[in-house]
């Protein structure tokens, strides 16, 4: 039987193999096939790929010229590296009759990689149920606003995750590491009378979902630029890129364009965030977001290893100070408007910087305070919608003694 010949653009292969390599298991996995990417040539003129570590998986297809249907598996990370060093243009994948190797060529460059039978690759699972359609750009924005708050401690999987609740016409994203919290609320799809549902997505999978959606948004933008000008009515904008989101009790599946990403959910309870968000406070500080960010970054230059900074209001000025033994001290002042009598407080500089620099977008922010050791609310002034996306954002930062 003749060899199977598959040709595709390097750019398409690079993107596909990058996604596969990000999901595939390490080469030292107890199941070697999990470190491989599944490749299948389809008669419709596509190269299908899939990778999984049994906790998360990615599937997709790219345009290709194929001589006949065939399939095999090859190391995902190694193939991604090989494709990356190929010359631009057409790359040829050749599957010899014995299917024990994959030969990759472009111009005069040639690689031969060990392969495993395609039949050995496990079945990729997906979430079951009715999908909902979500705005891709809005979802990426929710992730950007919350990612810094997710715990990096894998021994606390319920915190190293993003909590999503949807239903009643709204979408809510929450993340916390136990010391700070961000809650983002946006309009969501569906009937307002429909019951609310929630899922807990692992932090590692949140990153992959973001990458898939960013890629889909970029492809949508390119397609929109290539579309005939008369394809969109006068005075109207092209439709925003969307994706399909399906969740059941075990998995979440995201479908964006030709890419399908599935992850197993965290089987744990997320903290009840509403119980830690203060509903009353005795004082507020209103300050320009950019000015406060600049002051925090300035004073922390002398104390990279010092976590705590002190904030104190006097006569319409907020003083930000830091003291590091054996190095010195730094201070800066920014103009503020206050209500009540804000207490002197100590805060983790990174936590405050993440709240106002990552979670918030508006020109001004508001700090709502009670006692010097009570939780501090950081939010847009008056709790208004934040930025052009119109989402509502509430951040909580726990104080510390300094």
Phi, psi and omega in degrees: 000140182291157176295153175270128181247128178233129176236141180205161177291138179304318183302319179291320179293320179301312181297314182296314182288331175297316179296317181295316182295328180292333184261326184301150180288166177295153182298338180273010180302148177296338175246096184306328182298336182287345176271003184255157172257136178273127179240132179221124176274128183253141182297342180284002180088044179220153170249114180270142177226154178205146176212149180203151169244016181078346174259325175220156182211157176224141178226154177184180178211145178233154178297138180203159171258125185235142179277331178189162177294140179194170179201150174193175180234144180216156181309122184295312183292321180292319179294322178299319178295318181295313180300323182297332182261006178283151175298155178295151179113214184280133174245137181251130174250125181240127178255108178297162185304325183282347177058032177259352178217161171237124180258123183246124182224152172199127187056237180257007182270136185216135175229147175232117185249141176295144184228163175236157182299140178298332181294342181279348184287135183290157177291130180275125182270152176228159175293145179253146179134185180274125180285155171245151181262127181235154177285121185296315182295321179296318181294320176298321178297319178299319180294316180299324183285338186249344191300324183292338184275345180290139180294149174258008181270105182292346177281355176236070186300334180289342177256335176276059188197166175248126178268126178239130174235132181218150184138168181057027177075020181221163178226128183233129178241132181226143176214141179205150172248011180097345180245337177212162188212142170231132176239124180240128181239133182219159174298140181237174182277172170094171180288131179298342179273351182289146181295146179284149177228159179217152178220157179236108187259128180303146183302320180298324179284330177300318178298317180294320178298317178301315181296320179297317182289321177299319177296319180294322178295318179297317179295322179295320180295318179296317180296322180294323179290329181277342183293146177302142183298332182275004179282343176246134183299155180300134177079002181244150180267154177296153182298145179290148179294137180234170176214164180260133182236119180236134180225139169232200184285344186242325187231159166236134178237131178245128178241115180229109184065234180265006183253134178239121178241132180231139177224148173282139182280158174284126181267074182201167181265131176278145180302150176281096189292330183297336181284342182256356178272115179300142177257347176224156177205165185253348181204158178223154174234125178250125188214151176293128184299312182296321180295318180292320177300315182297320181293319179297314181294328180291308186291333181280358178293335181270350183222067183299331182264358179267125184277322191268137171238154179255138177238131182214132181263134173211123173049053176075013178233141173253119179265126177249123184224156179214137178236128175234121180302138178072359177243311180141205180215160180219151178208154177210162180228142175229144179290142181218164168245136184233156169231138184076203183236086183300134179282158170293139184220154173247136182222150171291122186300319181294320181297316179291320179298318179296320182296311184273338183264331182253316186277330184251155184231339188291174181286328182234150176233162182231130174255124180253123189229158172233267177264169185292343178244013177271153178304143182250129175272132174239122188202170170299154183303126178072008181074022182288169175299146187249117175076184185292334183287344176076015180278158175257131185233133174230126177245144175239131176235126178280135180284171177215161179277131177230000000 
